[in-house]
Tab-separated table of C-alpha atoms and ligand atoms in Angstrom:
chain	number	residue	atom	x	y	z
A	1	UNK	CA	0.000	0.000	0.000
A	2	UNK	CA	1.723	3.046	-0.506
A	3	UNK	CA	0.721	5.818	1.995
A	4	UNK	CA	-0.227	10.086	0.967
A	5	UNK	CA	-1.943	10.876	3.823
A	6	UNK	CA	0.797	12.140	6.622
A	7	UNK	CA	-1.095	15.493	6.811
A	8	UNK	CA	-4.132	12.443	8.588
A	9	UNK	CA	-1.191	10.792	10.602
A	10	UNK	CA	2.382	10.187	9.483
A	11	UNK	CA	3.708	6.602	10.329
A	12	UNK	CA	6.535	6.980	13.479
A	13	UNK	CA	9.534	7.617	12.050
A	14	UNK	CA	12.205	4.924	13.155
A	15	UNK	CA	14.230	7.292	15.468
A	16	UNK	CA	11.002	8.311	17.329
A	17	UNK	CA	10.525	4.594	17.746
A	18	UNK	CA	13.792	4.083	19.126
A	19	UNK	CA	14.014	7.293	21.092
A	20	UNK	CA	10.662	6.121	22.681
A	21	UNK	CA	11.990	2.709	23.526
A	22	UNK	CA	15.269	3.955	25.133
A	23	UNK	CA	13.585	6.498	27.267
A	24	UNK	CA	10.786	3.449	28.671
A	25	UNK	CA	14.604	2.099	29.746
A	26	UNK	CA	16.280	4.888	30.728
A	27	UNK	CA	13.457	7.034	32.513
A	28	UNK	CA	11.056	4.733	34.044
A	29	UNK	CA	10.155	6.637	37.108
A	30	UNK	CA	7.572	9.943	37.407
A	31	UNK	CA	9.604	12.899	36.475
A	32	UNK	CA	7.707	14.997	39.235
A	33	UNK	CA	9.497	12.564	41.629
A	34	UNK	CA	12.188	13.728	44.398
A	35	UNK	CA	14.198	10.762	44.051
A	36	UNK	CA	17.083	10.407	41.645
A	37	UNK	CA	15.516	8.219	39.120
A	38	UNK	CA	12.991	10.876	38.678
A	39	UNK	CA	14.979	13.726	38.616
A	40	UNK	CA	16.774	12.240	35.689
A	41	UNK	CA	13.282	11.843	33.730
A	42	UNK	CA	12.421	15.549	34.923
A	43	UNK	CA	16.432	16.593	33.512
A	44	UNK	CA	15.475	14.449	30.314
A	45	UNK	CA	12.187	16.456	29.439
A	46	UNK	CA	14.072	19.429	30.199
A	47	UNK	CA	16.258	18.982	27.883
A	48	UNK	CA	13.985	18.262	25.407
A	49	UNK	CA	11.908	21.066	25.892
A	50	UNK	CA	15.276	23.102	24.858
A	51	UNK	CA	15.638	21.450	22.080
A	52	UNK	CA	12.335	22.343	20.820
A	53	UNK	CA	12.159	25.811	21.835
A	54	UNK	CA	15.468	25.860	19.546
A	55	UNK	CA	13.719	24.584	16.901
A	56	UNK	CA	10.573	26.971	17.063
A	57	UNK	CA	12.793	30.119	18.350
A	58	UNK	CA	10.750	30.072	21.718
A	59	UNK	CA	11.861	30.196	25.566
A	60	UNK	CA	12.093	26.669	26.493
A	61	UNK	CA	10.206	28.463	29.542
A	62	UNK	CA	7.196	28.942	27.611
A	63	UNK	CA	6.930	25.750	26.348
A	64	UNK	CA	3.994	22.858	28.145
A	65	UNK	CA	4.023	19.345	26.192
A	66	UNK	CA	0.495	18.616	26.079
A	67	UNK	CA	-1.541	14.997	24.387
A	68	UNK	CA	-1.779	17.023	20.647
A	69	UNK	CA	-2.720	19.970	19.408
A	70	UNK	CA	-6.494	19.751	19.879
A	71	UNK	CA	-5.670	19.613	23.700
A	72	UNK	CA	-3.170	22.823	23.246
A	73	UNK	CA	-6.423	24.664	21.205
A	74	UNK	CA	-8.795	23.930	23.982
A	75	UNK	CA	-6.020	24.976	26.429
A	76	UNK	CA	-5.641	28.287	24.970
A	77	UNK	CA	-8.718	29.277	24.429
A	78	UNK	CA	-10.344	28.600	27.446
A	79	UNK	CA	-7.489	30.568	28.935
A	80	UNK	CA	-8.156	33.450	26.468
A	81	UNK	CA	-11.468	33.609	27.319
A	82	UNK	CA	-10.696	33.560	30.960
A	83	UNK	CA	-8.054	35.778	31.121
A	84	UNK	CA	-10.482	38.558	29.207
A	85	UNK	CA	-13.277	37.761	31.991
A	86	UNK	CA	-10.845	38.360	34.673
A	87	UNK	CA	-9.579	41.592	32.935
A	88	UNK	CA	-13.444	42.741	33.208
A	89	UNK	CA	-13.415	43.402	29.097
A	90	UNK	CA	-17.114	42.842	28.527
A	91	UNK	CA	-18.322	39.746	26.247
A	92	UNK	CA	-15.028	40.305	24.663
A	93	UNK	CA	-14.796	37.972	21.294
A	94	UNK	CA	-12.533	35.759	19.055
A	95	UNK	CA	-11.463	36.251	16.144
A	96	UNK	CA	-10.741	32.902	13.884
A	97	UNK	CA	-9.900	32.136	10.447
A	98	UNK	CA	-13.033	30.361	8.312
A	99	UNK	CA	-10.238	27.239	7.645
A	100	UNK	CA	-8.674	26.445	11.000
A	101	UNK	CA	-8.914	22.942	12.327
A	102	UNK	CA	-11.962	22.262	14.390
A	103	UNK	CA	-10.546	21.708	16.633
A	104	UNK	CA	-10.080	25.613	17.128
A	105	UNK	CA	-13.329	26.334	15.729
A	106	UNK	CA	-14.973	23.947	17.998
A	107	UNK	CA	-12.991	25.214	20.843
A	108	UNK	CA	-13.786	29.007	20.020
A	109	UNK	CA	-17.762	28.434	19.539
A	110	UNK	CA	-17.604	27.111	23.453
A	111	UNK	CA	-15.756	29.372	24.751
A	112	UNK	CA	-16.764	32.193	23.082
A	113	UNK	CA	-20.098	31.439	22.678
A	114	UNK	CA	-21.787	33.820	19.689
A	115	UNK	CA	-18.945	35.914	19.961
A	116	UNK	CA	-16.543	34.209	17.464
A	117	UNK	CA	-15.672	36.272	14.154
A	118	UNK	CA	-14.432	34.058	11.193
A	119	UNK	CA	-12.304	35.665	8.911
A	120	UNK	CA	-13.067	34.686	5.687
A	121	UNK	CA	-9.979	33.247	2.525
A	122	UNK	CA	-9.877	34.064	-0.786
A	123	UNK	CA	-10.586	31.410	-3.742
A	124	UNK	CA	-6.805	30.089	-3.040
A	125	UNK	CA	-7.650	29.822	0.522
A	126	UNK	CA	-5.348	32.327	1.907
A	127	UNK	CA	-6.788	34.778	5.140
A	128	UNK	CA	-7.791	38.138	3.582
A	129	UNK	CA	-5.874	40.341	5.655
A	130	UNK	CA	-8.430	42.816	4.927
A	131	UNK	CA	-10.911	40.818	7.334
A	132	UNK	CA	-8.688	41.969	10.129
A	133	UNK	CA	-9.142	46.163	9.254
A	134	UNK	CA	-13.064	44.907	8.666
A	135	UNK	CA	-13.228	43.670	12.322
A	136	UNK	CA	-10.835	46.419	13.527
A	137	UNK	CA	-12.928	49.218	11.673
A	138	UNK	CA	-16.319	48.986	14.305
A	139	UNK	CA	-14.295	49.259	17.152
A	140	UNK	CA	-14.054	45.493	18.303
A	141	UNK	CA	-10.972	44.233	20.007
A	142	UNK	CA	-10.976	40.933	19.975
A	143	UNK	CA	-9.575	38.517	22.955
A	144	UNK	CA	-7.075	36.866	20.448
A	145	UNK	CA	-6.908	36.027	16.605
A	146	UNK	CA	-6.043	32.878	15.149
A	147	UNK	CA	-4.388	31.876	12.266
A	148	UNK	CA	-2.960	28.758	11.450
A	149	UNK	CA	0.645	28.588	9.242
A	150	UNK	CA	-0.512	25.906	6.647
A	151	UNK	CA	-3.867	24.423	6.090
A	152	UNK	CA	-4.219	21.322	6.611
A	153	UNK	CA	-6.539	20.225	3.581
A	154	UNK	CA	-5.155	22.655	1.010
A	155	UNK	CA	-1.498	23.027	1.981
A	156	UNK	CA	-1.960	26.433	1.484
A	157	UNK	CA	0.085	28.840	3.775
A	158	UNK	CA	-1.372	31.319	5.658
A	159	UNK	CA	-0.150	34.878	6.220
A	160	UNK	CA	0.794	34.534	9.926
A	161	UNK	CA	3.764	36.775	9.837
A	162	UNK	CA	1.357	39.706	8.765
A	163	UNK	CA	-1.132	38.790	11.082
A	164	UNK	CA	1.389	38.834	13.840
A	165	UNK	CA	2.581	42.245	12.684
A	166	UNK	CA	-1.331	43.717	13.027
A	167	UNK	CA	-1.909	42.449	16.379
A	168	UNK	CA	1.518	43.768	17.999
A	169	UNK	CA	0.113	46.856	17.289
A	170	UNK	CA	-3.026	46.538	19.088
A	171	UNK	CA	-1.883	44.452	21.536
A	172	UNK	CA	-4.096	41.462	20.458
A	173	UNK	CA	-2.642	37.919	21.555
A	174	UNK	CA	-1.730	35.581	18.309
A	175	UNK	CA	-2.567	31.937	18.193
A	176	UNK	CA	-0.969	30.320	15.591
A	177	UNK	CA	-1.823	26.450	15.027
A	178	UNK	CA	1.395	25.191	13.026
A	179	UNK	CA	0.873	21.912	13.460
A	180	UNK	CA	1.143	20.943	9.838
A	181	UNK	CA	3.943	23.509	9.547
A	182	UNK	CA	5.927	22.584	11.911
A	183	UNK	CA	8.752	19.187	10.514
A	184	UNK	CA	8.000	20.647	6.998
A	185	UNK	CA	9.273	24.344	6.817
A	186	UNK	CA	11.438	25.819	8.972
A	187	UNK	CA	10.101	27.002	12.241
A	188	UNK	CA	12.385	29.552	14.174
A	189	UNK	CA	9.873	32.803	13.306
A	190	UNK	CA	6.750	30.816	15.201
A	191	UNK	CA	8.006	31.545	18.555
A	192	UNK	CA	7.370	35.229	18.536
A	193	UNK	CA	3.931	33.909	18.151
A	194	UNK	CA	2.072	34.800	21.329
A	195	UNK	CA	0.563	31.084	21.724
A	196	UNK	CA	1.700	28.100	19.357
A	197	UNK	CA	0.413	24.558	19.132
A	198	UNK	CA	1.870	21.522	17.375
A	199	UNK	CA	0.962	17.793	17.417
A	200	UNK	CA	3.807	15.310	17.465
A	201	UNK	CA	2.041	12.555	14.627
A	202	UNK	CA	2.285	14.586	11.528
A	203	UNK	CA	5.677	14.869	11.740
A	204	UNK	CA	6.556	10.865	12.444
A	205	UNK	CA	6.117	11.796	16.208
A	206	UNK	CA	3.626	9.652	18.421
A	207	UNK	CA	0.017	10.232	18.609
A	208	UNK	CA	-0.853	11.753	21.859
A	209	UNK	CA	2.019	14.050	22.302
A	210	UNK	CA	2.245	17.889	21.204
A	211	UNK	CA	3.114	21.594	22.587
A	212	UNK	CA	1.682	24.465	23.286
A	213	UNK	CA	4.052	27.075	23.372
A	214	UNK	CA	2.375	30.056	25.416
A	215	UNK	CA	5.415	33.037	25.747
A	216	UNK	CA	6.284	34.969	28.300
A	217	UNK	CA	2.007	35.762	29.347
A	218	UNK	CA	1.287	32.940	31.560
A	219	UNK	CA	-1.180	30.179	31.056
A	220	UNK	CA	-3.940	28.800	32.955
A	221	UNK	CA	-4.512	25.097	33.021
A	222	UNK	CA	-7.247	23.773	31.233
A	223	UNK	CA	-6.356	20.093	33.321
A	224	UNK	CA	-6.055	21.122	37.048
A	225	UNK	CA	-5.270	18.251	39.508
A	226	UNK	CA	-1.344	17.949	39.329
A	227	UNK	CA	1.611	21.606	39.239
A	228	UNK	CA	3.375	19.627	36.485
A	229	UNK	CA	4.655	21.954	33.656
A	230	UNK	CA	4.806	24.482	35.503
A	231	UNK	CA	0.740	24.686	36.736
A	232	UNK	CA	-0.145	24.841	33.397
A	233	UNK	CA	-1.116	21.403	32.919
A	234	UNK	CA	-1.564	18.621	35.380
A	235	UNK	CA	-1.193	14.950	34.844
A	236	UNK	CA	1.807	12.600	34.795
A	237	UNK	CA	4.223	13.915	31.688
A	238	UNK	CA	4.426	11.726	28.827
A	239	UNK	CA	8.584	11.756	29.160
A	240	UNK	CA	9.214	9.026	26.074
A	241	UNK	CA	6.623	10.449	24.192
A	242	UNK	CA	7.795	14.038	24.784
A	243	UNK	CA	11.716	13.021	23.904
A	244	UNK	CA	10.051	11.028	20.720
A	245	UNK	CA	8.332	14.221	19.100
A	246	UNK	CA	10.961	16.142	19.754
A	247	UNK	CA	13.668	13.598	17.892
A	248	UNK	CA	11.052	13.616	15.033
A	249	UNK	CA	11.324	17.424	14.681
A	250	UNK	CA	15.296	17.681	14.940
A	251	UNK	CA	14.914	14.781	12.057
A	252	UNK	CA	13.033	16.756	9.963
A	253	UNK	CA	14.731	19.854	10.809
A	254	UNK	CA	17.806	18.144	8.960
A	255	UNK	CA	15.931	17.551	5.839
A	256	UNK	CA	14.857	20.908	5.689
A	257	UNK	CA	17.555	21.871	2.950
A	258	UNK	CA	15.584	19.604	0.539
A	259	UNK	CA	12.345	21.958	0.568
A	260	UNK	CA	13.134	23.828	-2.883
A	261	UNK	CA	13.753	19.922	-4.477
A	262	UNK	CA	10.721	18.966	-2.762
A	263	UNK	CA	8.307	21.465	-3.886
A	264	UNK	CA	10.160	21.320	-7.876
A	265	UNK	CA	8.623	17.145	-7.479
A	266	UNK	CA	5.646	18.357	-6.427
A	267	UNK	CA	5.446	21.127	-9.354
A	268	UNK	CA	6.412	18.722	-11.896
A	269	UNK	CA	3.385	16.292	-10.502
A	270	UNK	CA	0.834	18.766	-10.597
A	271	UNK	CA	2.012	20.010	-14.186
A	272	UNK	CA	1.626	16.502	-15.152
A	273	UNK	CA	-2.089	15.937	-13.557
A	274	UNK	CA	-3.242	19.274	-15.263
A	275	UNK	CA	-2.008	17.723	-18.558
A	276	UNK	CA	-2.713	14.439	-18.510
A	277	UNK	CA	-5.685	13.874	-16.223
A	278	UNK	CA	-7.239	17.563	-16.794
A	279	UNK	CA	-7.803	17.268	-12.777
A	280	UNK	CA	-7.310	21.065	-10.868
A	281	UNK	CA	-5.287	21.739	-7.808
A	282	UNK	CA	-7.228	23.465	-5.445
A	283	UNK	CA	-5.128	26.527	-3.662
A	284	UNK	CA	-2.806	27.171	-6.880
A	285	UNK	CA	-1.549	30.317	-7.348
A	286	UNK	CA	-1.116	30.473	-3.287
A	287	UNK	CA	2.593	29.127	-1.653
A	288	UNK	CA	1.652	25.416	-0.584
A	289	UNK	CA	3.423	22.841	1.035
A	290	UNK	CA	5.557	20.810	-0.895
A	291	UNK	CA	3.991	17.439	0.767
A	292	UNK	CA	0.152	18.342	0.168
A	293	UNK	CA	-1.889	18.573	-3.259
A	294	UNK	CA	-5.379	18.843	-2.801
A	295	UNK	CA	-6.831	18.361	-6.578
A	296	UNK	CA	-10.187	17.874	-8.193
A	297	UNK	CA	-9.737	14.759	-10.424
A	298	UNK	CA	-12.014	14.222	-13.797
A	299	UNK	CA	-15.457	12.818	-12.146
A	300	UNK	CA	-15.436	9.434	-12.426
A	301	UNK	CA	-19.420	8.847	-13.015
A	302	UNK	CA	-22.286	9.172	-10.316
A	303	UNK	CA	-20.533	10.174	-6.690
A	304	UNK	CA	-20.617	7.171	-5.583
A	305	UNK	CA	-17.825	6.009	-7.926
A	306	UNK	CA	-15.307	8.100	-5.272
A	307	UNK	CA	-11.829	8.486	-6.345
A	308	UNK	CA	-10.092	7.557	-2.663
A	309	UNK	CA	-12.022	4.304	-3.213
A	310	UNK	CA	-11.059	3.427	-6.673
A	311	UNK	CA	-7.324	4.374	-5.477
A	312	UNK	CA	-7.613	2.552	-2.009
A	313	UNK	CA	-8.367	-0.730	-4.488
A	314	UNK	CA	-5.181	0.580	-6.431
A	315	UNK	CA	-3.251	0.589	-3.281
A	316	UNK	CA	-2.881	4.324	-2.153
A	317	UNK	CA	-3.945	5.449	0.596
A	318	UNK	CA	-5.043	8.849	0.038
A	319	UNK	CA	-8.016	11.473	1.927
A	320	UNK	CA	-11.110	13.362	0.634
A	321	UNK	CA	-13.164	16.211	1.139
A	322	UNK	CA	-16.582	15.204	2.272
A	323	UNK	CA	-18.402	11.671	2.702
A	324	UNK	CA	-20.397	12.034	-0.587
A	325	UNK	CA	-21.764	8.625	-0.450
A	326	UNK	CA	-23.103	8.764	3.131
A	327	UNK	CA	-26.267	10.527	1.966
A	328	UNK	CA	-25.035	12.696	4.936
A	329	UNK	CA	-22.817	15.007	2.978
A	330	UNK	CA	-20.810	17.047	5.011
A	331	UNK	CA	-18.555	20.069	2.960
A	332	UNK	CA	-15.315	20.353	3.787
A	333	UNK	CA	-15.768	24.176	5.751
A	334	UNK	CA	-12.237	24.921	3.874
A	335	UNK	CA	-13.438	24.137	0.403
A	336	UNK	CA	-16.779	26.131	1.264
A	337	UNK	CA	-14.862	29.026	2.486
A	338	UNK	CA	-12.919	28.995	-0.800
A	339	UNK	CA	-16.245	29.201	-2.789
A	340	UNK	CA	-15.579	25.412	-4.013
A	341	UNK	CA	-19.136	24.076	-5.257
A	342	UNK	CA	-20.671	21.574	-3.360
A	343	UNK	CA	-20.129	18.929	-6.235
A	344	UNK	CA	-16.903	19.562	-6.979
A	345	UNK	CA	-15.938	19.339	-3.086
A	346	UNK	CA	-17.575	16.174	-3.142
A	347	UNK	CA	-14.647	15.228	-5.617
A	348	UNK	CA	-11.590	16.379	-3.744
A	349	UNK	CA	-8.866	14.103	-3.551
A	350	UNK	CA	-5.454	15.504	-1.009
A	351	UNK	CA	-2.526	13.319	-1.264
A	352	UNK	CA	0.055	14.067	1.373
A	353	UNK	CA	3.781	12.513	1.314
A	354	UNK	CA	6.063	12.585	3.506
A	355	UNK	CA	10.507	13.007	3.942
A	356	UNK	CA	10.351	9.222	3.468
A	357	UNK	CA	8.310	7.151	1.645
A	358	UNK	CA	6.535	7.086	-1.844
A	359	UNK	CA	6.773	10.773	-3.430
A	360	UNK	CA	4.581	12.272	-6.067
A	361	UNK	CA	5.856	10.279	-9.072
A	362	UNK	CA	4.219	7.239	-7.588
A	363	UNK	CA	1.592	9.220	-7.327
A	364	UNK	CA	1.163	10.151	-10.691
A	365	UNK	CA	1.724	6.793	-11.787
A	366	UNK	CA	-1.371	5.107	-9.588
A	367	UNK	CA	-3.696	8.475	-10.855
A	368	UNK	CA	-3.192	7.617	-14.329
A	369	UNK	CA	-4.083	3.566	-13.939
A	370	UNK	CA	-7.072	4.884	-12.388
A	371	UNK	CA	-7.918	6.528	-15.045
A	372	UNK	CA	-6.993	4.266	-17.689
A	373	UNK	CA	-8.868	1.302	-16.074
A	374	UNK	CA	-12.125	3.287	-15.465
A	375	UNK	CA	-12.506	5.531	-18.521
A	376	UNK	CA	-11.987	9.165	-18.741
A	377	UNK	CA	-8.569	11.297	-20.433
A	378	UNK	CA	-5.395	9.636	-19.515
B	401	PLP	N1	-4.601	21.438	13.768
B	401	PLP	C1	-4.397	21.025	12.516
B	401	PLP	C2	-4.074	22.025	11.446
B	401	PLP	C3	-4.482	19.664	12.211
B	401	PLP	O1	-4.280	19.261	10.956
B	401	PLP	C4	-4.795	18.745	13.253
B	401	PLP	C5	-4.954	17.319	12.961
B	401	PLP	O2	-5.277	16.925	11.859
B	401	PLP	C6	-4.980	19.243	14.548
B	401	PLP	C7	-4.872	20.593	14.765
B	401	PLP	C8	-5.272	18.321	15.706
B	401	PLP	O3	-4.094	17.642	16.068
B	401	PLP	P1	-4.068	16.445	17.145
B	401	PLP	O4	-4.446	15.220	16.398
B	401	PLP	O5	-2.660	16.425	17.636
B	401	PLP	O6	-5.012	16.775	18.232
């Protein structure tokens, strides 16, 4: 089976695996324990935490490993939301773009309940910076804004740096979610980022570790019960999952020369799908990254006949953009935000590769069988 869909999970890289192993050796005892075995887990995380504020640009102080990012979104906005209650800023709202995770939108709507602004893309699916002056213009100040660096259906990259600019001024906290950013471009500008969150299993990481990186502002814990990380999130820290995603990043961080090669494959692929296959790549024209192509194939008949079935039988492994055949179809909110029809979001197909593994050229190859074996230009 060959796998394009790491922006879903990536598979653990092998020196995750065996960073993970070594530390279930090396650190087996709590590392909020007073005895030596646990201050040498607690020295271990430490150190890791270093490494990854390194990596992002970021204190090391600032930095809470949490289970993912969906954990870090729910952190920090409950603690936005809490910290504008406590500041006595009346019914104070958030402002969010249209295509974050929903894990952010999900988190904002209960939090901020009716007081969340989405700010809406363009047709490439980039944040219309314009949305900000729009919200700015009657006077609102929101409790925070956030933007994510790269989508995670699209690719597409967002403007963050701008964003970041705008709300220095005003004094407006950032969130930026860059957890498919982060292992994939370089990272070192995201710490100036008032509040940053990252998941450890896009990046060949385990699942159920991530970061929230919260400055120099404080944080208040969404998980009470425990003063690990600092009293900004209790329960036992995950130390060989924590050294694990961190190994992952430095291992990516050492590919990171390759990104101009990387994004010339995926170039090359996409020129070849727009000849061959006639298929679109939804987000051109915007800077992508080079491991995602979202792209709306030639239909293949009635719905049903769904393009990450036909290449699931061809052995790829791929993603798509709503559940079509359900009956219960359910729009990607990214696609909809980009003005994509409802049919032809139906027919979205994203492949996303990875450093290692099978690259766009196998890709291409598996596309056009499909298309050979059930009719259609190729
Ligand atoms: N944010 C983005 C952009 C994502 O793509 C994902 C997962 O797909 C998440 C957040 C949630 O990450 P986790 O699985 O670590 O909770």
């Amino acid at each position: 089976m060959l796998y394009f869909d790491h922006n879903a999970k990536a598979p653990l890289s092998p020196r995750a695996r065996a960073v993970w192993l070594d530390a279930q050796e090396r650190y087996p005892a709590n590392a909020a324990s007073l005895h030596r075995l646990g201050q040498r887990a607690d020295r271990a995380l430490e150190e890791a935490r270093e490494t990854l504020a390194g990596l992002l640009g970021a204190r090391a102080a600032g930095l809470v490993f949490t289970s993912g990012a969906t954990e870090a979104a729910n952190t920090v906005l409950a603690h936005l939301a809490q910290s504008a209650r406590t500041a006595g800023e009346a019914h104070p709202g958030i402002w969010v773009s249209a295509i974050e995770h929903p894990c952010v939108l999900e988190a904002a709507e209960r939090w901020f309940p009716g007081r969340v602004r989405r700010l809406g893309v363009d047709a490439r699916g980039v944040l219309e910076l314009g949305e900000l002056s729009a919200g700015a213009a009657g006077g609102e100040r929101p409790a925070g804004v956030v933007v994510m660096a790269a989508n995670n259906e699209t690719g597409v990259l967002q403007p963050w740096r701008a964003v970041l600019a705008w709300a220095r001024d005003r004094g407006v906290p950032l969130v930026c979610d860059a957890t498919q950013w982060v292992g994939r471009l370089p990272a070192e500008g995201l710490g100036e980022c008032d509040f940053v969150l990252g998941s450890g299993h896009k990046c060949g990481g385990p699942v159920g570790t991530g970061f929230l990186h919260c400055g120099t502002g404080g944080l208040r814990p969404l998980l009470v019960g425990g003063a690990q990380e600092e009293g900004r999130r209790a329960g036992t820290q995950n130390v060989a999952g924590s050294l694990a995603l961190v190994a992952a990043l430095e291992e990516c961080g050492g590919r990171l020369g390759e990104v101009e090669a990387r994004l010339g494959r995926r170039e090359r692929f996409e020129a070849g799908l727009r000849a061959d296959l006639g298929a679109r790549i939804l987000g051109e024209g915007a800077e992508r990254l080079w491991n995602t192509v979202l792209l709306l194939p030639p239909e293949l008949g009635d719905c049903r006949q769904r393009w990450v079935v036909r290449l699931d039988a061809a052995g790829v492994a791929a993603s798509s953009g709503s559940a079509c055949a359900s009956g219960r179809e359910e729009v990607s909110h990214v696609l909809e935000a980009m003005g994509v029809s409802r049919g032809e979001a139906g027919r979205a197909l994203r492949l996303s590769v990875g450093w290692e593994g099978p690259d766009w050229e196998e890709a291409g190859g598996r596309l056009r069988e499909i298309l050979r074996k059930w009719g259609g230009r190729g």
